[in-house]
Amino acid sequence: MGADDSAYQALAETLDGDDHRWAFGAGFDAGTAEITAPPPEGVDRDDLATYCLMLADDALVASQRLAEWTTNAPELEEEVALANIALDLLGQARVLLARAGHLGAAERYRVGPQDDEDVLAYFRDERAFRNVVLAEADLGDFGRTMAWMLVYSSWRLALMTRLVASRDVVLAAVADKAVKELAYQRQYAAQWVVRLGDGTDHSRERVQAGLDGVWPFVEELFAVHPVEARLVEAGVAVDPAELRAELDAVLDQVLPPARLTRPERPAVGLVAGRGGRDGIHTEALGPVLAVMQSLARTHPEATW
Amino acid sequence: MVTGTDTVWDVAAEVTDPEMPMLTLADLGVLRGAETRDDGTVVVTITPTYSGCPALDEMRSDLRHRLQDAGHARVEVRTSFSPPWTTDFISDAGRRKLAEAGIAPPAHVGPRATGPVPLTLDPPERVVACPQCGSPETEVVSRFGPTACTALRRCRACAEPFEHVKEI
């Protein structure tokens, strides 16, 4: 097989036409005004790319998890809600991945002519994902999903509320948009947590078990990675340690009317000081990525 | 067709939203700019309603085709996220067209306060009038509707279900 017979050859040809798109992506890179902005002065390009990947992967992996509810939710309305929330997170992830790609993060994974965001989503392996492990946690039943979402959206909302002030124009723009979406998600989760917790004994047991189950992943949300520390110093990133008080306040507000108790469970340990932000994940991530990536990797030339 | 008289803005402004086709992109407030550069390239700038709005790619494609049909060979559609779209960008004409199509338009929300977003467990219900009979006696069926922008509601007076463009 000659070099020209690459499976990506057909893709390279069809991508030129407006009417053919790669089957697994859509492409923000082509014309997004902010993504091509240079990094703020004095900010390390690789650090900024890594930080974009962290925030992108937090959203991308959580979005893929939530998509598991599609065709499985208890009611049609909740199915639509969960799919919409997944879509919001996917949208946040796409801009951040495109930004990371513009800063050079996609090159080492590139196997074909796909857009940067698609290269980063589909052709990176588990160890290259930088999400916190909460994002990859098994969502289990609906009660656990709502407990998970209350924690996740409260934390990400607290982060994005602060990121609006970032010196990086892309991070600030993504954050400004994400704040409203995450506030809506948190509201949805909080109302369900109260409804289930203050419901029957059975529903309360399940949402409490869900909260207990995700609690070991909470501590990592406030850990400061060296990349984050340098970017906090540069006025670009949010200090994760600052976010604890806001999550605590939300839980103090929601748990009493939900008749739930704050779990007392030890955090999952880091591996030699490293966790999700360094690519060290729980066993839950592999299957999530397999579902998300396998089709694109099997048929990399598909267009529609 | 080369019209010659329409400005590129006029052409772009007539393109309709793929999910709410009673609205043009100008009515919806997602069209940010349309201009012809010195080299003849038309540059159109749009902003997404939601980060993950799946209609964005369709808008891009529709804009490109409409402008090419109007005689502009080179069209570049750019996406801008800042300032973020809010429902306050929907024009008065757009609000009227929504209501005429049976979709309750959003109320005005004003600028968001900075700082932490307060959580209200029982947010005060907005009064959303039924677009069919005008009754204010309506209730939420689902906070998430068939498109990212809408919620589902039901009128207690005439019993009709309807969509509401939710305020963000």
XYZ file of C-alpha atoms in Angstrom:
472
model
C 0.000 0.000 0.000
C 1.530 3.292 -1.097
C 1.587 6.444 0.938
C -1.285 7.818 -1.149
C -3.573 4.963 -0.178
C -4.013 6.268 3.327
C -7.506 5.936 4.697
C -7.444 9.690 5.171
C -6.939 10.509 1.512
C -10.639 10.421 0.699
C -11.328 12.603 3.696
C -8.797 15.187 2.593
C -10.547 15.418 -0.749
C -14.107 15.601 0.440
C -13.421 18.106 3.188
C -12.752 20.713 0.521
C -16.407 20.842 -0.490
C -18.880 22.782 1.640
C -21.443 20.045 1.560
C -19.347 17.199 2.902
C -18.442 17.122 6.527
C -16.461 14.675 8.527
C -19.063 12.432 10.113
C -17.916 12.888 13.696
C -17.263 16.605 14.034
C -18.326 19.935 12.702
C -15.413 22.287 13.112
C -15.188 25.468 15.114
C -11.663 26.215 13.984
C -12.556 27.491 10.559
C -13.841 30.827 11.659
C -13.950 31.572 15.315
C -12.884 35.109 15.956
C -11.545 34.663 19.487
C -9.809 31.297 19.175
C -6.926 32.685 17.143
C -6.106 35.412 19.669
C -2.502 35.228 20.900
C -1.920 34.149 24.519
C -1.835 37.097 26.940
C 1.596 38.620 27.310
C 3.965 36.668 29.508
C 1.780 33.523 29.517
C 3.409 30.224 28.551
C 1.731 28.795 25.455
C 1.941 25.159 26.603
C 0.579 25.994 30.045
C -2.371 27.808 28.503
C -3.035 24.908 26.114
C -2.917 22.441 29.013
C -5.326 24.539 31.075
C -7.737 24.718 28.124
C -7.534 20.915 27.876
C -8.291 20.526 31.588
C -11.439 22.640 31.404
C -12.408 21.125 28.043
C -12.004 17.538 29.240
C -14.000 18.242 32.420
C -16.886 19.184 30.122
C -16.339 16.687 27.296
C -16.181 13.604 29.510
C -19.122 14.739 31.675
C -21.097 15.418 28.510
C -20.390 11.925 27.205
C -21.470 10.461 30.561
C -24.742 12.411 30.515
C -25.406 11.274 26.962
C -25.645 7.733 28.355
C -29.094 8.736 29.633
C -30.378 9.241 26.098
C -33.053 6.550 25.560
C -32.652 5.502 29.211
C -34.068 8.373 31.275
C -37.084 7.773 33.540
C -39.273 10.287 31.685
C -39.121 11.932 28.289
C -38.832 15.405 29.854
C -35.784 14.354 31.899
C -34.236 12.740 28.865
C -34.545 15.985 26.931
C -33.181 17.915 29.918
C -30.144 15.646 30.337
C -29.399 15.724 26.615
C -29.631 19.525 26.606
C -27.277 19.776 29.572
C -24.862 17.396 27.856
C -25.039 19.580 24.757
C -24.206 22.747 26.705
C -21.139 21.048 28.167
C -20.120 19.722 24.775
C -20.328 23.240 23.385
C -18.061 24.553 26.127
C -15.635 21.707 25.470
C -15.507 22.336 21.724
C -14.407 25.946 21.995
C -11.787 25.067 24.603
C -10.457 22.160 22.540
C -10.228 24.378 19.475
C -8.329 26.940 21.541
C -5.967 24.255 22.891
C -5.466 23.076 19.316
C -4.701 26.580 18.113
C -2.040 26.746 20.815
C -0.461 23.569 19.430
C -1.929 20.818 21.643
C -3.357 18.765 18.751
C -0.239 18.264 16.664
C 1.172 15.232 18.410
C -2.134 13.354 18.078
C -2.899 14.273 14.499
C -3.405 11.321 12.143
C -5.523 12.987 9.452
C -6.823 16.359 8.322
C -9.519 16.716 10.974
C -10.065 19.962 12.838
C -8.049 20.367 16.014
C -11.054 19.892 18.291
C -11.824 16.551 16.648
C -8.221 15.372 16.839
C -8.186 16.149 20.550
C -11.560 14.559 21.257
C -11.198 11.389 19.227
C -7.521 10.565 18.880
C -6.112 11.137 22.341
C -5.742 8.175 24.674
C -6.841 7.967 28.277
C -3.546 9.116 29.749
C -3.723 12.345 27.747
C -7.111 13.350 29.200
C -6.787 16.037 31.867
C -10.247 15.976 33.445
C -10.899 15.663 37.159
C -12.068 12.131 37.938
C -15.488 13.381 39.079
C -16.243 14.043 35.405
C -15.738 10.396 34.470
C -17.578 8.839 37.429
C -20.261 6.283 36.685
C -23.552 8.187 36.939
C -25.429 5.126 38.164
C -29.128 5.692 38.788
C -31.078 8.924 38.404
C -30.620 9.807 42.082
C -26.877 9.485 41.857
C -26.871 11.465 38.609
C -28.697 14.360 40.278
C -26.335 14.286 43.294
C -23.388 14.194 40.891
C -24.778 17.077 38.856
C -25.378 19.212 41.943
C -21.712 18.862 42.916
C -20.328 19.138 39.396
C -22.387 22.110 38.227
C -21.924 24.025 41.512
C -18.158 23.574 41.262
C -17.932 24.426 37.569
C -20.255 27.408 38.017
C -18.040 28.740 40.827
C -15.026 28.274 38.560
C -16.590 29.903 35.494
C -17.950 32.831 37.511
C -14.338 33.689 38.385
C -12.875 32.797 34.989
C -14.896 35.634 33.441
C -12.095 37.908 34.701
C -9.331 35.875 32.983
C -6.729 37.796 30.992
C -7.191 35.239 28.209
C -9.983 36.418 25.919
C -11.113 32.905 24.964
C -11.339 31.654 28.535
C -13.202 34.818 29.533
C -15.648 34.470 26.615
C -16.306 30.768 27.262
C -16.835 31.483 30.948
C -19.219 34.360 30.336
C -21.420 32.080 28.284
C -21.042 29.041 30.530
C -22.138 30.869 33.686
C -25.733 31.140 32.529
C -25.856 27.559 31.279
C -24.369 26.164 34.494
C -26.681 28.221 36.700
C -29.591 26.599 34.875
C -28.055 23.126 35.321
C -27.426 23.676 39.018
C -31.018 24.831 39.485
C -32.279 21.695 37.740
C -30.079 19.396 39.858
C -30.863 21.177 43.138
C -34.604 20.916 42.596
C -34.348 17.196 41.817
C -32.104 16.534 44.829
C -34.684 18.182 47.112
C -37.565 16.392 45.407
C -35.921 12.977 45.686
C -34.408 13.538 49.122
C -37.638 14.898 50.545
C -39.650 12.229 48.728
C -40.091 8.624 49.839
C -37.669 6.707 52.044
C -36.609 4.815 48.956
C -35.869 7.892 46.852
C -34.012 9.508 49.746
C -31.858 6.403 50.240
C -30.923 6.369 46.583
C -29.974 10.019 46.301
C -28.043 9.787 49.589
C -26.218 6.705 48.306
C -25.458 8.616 45.118
C -24.022 11.560 47.011
C -21.976 9.209 49.194
C -20.729 7.463 46.064
C -19.419 10.571 44.320
C -18.047 12.185 47.492
C -14.577 10.585 47.305
C -14.030 12.513 44.054
C -14.837 15.929 45.533
C -11.511 16.665 47.206
C -9.641 16.622 43.896
C -11.790 19.529 42.662
C -9.886 21.880 44.952
C -6.366 20.578 44.354
C -4.028 23.021 42.636
C -2.007 21.619 39.733
C 1.353 23.308 39.003
C 0.017 24.511 35.628
C -2.945 26.102 37.380
C -0.689 27.663 39.995
C 1.456 29.346 37.332
C -1.591 30.572 35.418
C -3.273 31.863 38.584
C -0.129 33.903 39.124
C -0.440 35.219 35.563
C -4.074 36.271 36.012
C -5.331 33.665 33.557
C -6.638 30.732 35.629
C -8.870 30.326 38.669
C -7.380 29.013 41.921
C -9.329 25.769 42.528
C -8.814 26.093 46.284
C -11.051 29.185 46.206
C -14.035 27.164 45.024
C -14.595 25.044 48.123
C -16.537 27.675 50.061
C -19.051 28.124 47.276
C -19.723 24.390 46.932
C -20.051 24.141 50.720
C -22.580 26.977 50.727
C -24.693 25.302 48.042
C -24.679 21.993 49.935
C -25.554 23.756 53.199
C -28.511 25.281 51.398
C -29.742 22.184 49.544
C -29.043 19.229 51.847
C -31.271 20.227 54.842
C -34.510 20.654 52.834
C -33.556 17.472 50.960
C -33.188 15.704 54.360
C -29.762 14.468 53.250
C -26.555 14.400 55.219
C -23.168 15.547 54.102
C -21.076 12.418 53.505
C -18.016 11.696 55.599
C -15.974 9.551 53.322
C -12.288 9.655 52.575
C -11.188 11.072 49.248
C -9.771 8.739 46.620
C -6.023 8.934 46.849
C -3.753 10.436 44.258
C -1.198 8.113 42.631
C 2.260 9.327 43.627
C 0.762 12.790 44.006
C -0.899 12.682 40.603
C -4.579 12.542 39.624
C -6.899 13.288 36.742
C -5.181 16.585 35.916
C -2.018 14.556 35.184
C -3.816 11.877 33.189
C -4.051 9.391 36.071
C -7.683 8.272 35.981
C -10.026 5.791 37.594
C -11.026 2.639 35.750
C -14.260 4.439 34.781
C -12.716 6.586 32.037
C -11.600 3.856 29.625
C -15.091 2.583 28.759
C -16.388 6.168 28.368
C -13.671 6.928 25.828
C -14.193 3.611 24.073
C -17.828 4.494 23.418
C -16.994 8.047 22.402
C -14.007 7.330 20.170
C -14.330 3.854 18.703
C -16.583 4.730 15.764
C -14.458 7.664 14.644
C -11.322 5.547 14.910
C -12.891 2.636 13.018
C -14.217 4.795 10.170
C -11.933 7.808 10.120
C -12.775 8.587 6.498
C -16.554 8.771 6.934
C -18.287 11.930 5.709
C -21.920 12.899 5.373
C -29.077 35.887 -8.606
C -27.041 39.062 -8.395
C -29.222 41.744 -6.942
C -26.672 44.496 -6.965
C -28.743 46.711 -4.684
C -28.944 44.661 -1.498
C -26.084 45.186 0.878
C -24.407 42.074 2.236
C -26.035 42.836 5.567
C -29.481 42.794 3.977
C -28.800 39.409 2.392
C -27.396 37.912 5.584
C -30.185 39.412 7.684
C -32.820 37.536 5.684
C -31.406 34.085 6.442
C -33.705 32.300 8.885
C -32.934 30.315 12.012
C -32.934 26.564 11.237
C -34.851 25.657 14.396
C -37.203 28.634 14.650
C -37.674 29.489 10.962
C -40.157 32.294 11.677
C -37.124 34.307 12.859
C -34.332 35.687 10.740
C -30.827 35.605 12.153
C -31.151 39.376 12.571
C -34.427 38.990 14.534
C -32.758 36.418 16.771
C -29.856 38.777 17.403
C -27.149 36.291 16.415
C -26.010 38.255 13.357
C -23.177 40.465 14.566
C -21.777 41.894 11.352
C -21.577 41.548 7.565
C -19.088 43.463 5.490
C -17.146 43.247 2.262
C -13.376 43.383 2.553
C -11.174 45.165 0.006
C -10.383 41.867 -1.713
C -14.101 41.220 -2.254
C -14.467 38.595 0.470
C -17.664 38.902 2.449
C -17.099 38.384 6.170
C -20.156 37.590 8.247
C -19.947 37.299 12.036
C -22.491 35.356 14.075
C -22.714 34.374 17.733
C -24.216 31.136 19.097
C -27.273 31.263 21.343
C -25.949 28.427 23.530
C -22.371 27.096 23.555
C -23.520 23.802 22.125
C -26.157 25.153 19.751
C -26.348 22.437 17.073
C -27.932 24.876 14.607
C -24.741 26.922 14.313
C -23.269 24.855 11.512
C -26.529 25.047 9.560
C -26.563 28.826 9.989
C -23.015 29.005 8.702
C -23.847 26.875 5.688
C -27.102 28.767 4.930
C -25.334 32.131 5.139
C -22.591 30.998 2.806
C -25.045 29.690 0.227
C -27.352 32.705 0.335
C -24.488 35.130 -0.098
C -22.995 33.062 -2.892
C -26.397 33.027 -4.602
C -26.406 36.818 -4.278
C -23.192 36.971 -6.258
C -20.517 36.950 -3.579
C -18.069 34.244 -4.535
C -15.943 34.354 -1.415
C -17.771 34.190 1.890
C -16.225 33.716 5.293
C -18.490 33.094 8.275
C -16.873 33.800 11.607
C -18.181 32.928 15.040
C -17.750 35.271 17.957
C -18.588 34.403 21.547
C -18.144 37.745 23.163
C -20.283 39.424 24.325
C -22.393 36.316 25.027
C -25.824 36.162 23.446
C -28.797 36.776 25.669
C -32.490 36.650 24.828
C -32.463 40.446 25.197
C -30.859 40.489 21.726
C -34.107 39.190 20.173
C -35.633 42.157 18.353
C -39.160 43.477 18.910
C -40.056 42.219 15.440
C -38.657 38.822 16.435
C -40.738 38.747 19.606
C -43.868 39.547 17.612
C -43.123 36.804 15.086
C -42.545 34.265 17.860
C -45.888 35.093 19.474
C -47.651 34.880 16.111
C -46.147 31.414 15.630
C -47.456 30.262 19.006
C -44.137 30.491 20.860
C -44.092 32.667 23.974
C -41.286 35.235 23.656
C -38.836 35.769 26.527
C -39.146 38.609 29.017
C -36.335 41.145 29.186
C -33.670 40.067 31.687
C -31.178 42.928 31.783
C -27.446 42.583 32.491
C -26.285 39.793 34.804
C -24.937 40.834 38.173
C -21.278 39.935 38.598
C -20.045 37.649 41.373
C -21.465 34.343 42.610
C -24.832 33.372 41.169
C -27.324 32.869 44.013
C -29.229 29.572 44.074
C -32.955 29.864 44.724
C -34.601 26.529 45.447
C -38.070 27.809 44.647
C -37.515 30.512 42.065
C -40.472 32.864 41.677
C -42.518 31.728 38.717
C -42.387 34.109 35.813
C -45.761 35.038 34.407
C -45.724 33.783 30.838
C -48.892 34.533 28.905
C -50.337 31.814 26.688
C -49.573 32.700 23.056
C -52.909 31.120 22.003
C -55.491 32.646 24.361
C -53.443 35.238 26.249
C -54.193 33.810 29.690
C -51.450 34.351 32.289
C -52.447 31.034 33.914
C -49.697 28.844 32.484
C -47.303 26.312 34.010
C -43.974 24.686 33.192
C -44.163 21.159 31.835
C -40.428 20.831 31.277
C -37.604 23.303 31.801
C -35.943 21.938 28.679
C -37.787 21.914 25.373
C -37.175 20.544 21.897
C -34.481 23.130 21.202
C -31.801 24.455 23.523
C -33.546 27.840 23.694
C -37.020 26.748 24.721
C -38.927 25.361 27.687
C -42.254 23.548 27.442
C -45.314 25.067 29.099
C -49.044 24.410 29.248
C -51.948 26.834 29.494
C -54.359 26.094 32.332
C -57.110 28.154 30.653
C -57.184 26.740 27.116
C -55.172 23.560 27.885
C -52.863 24.117 24.914
C -49.193 23.186 25.302
C -46.699 25.688 23.949
C -43.003 26.510 23.792
C -41.449 29.424 25.625
C -38.113 30.952 24.677
C -36.511 30.848 28.121
C -34.725 33.901 29.378
C -30.945 33.732 29.557
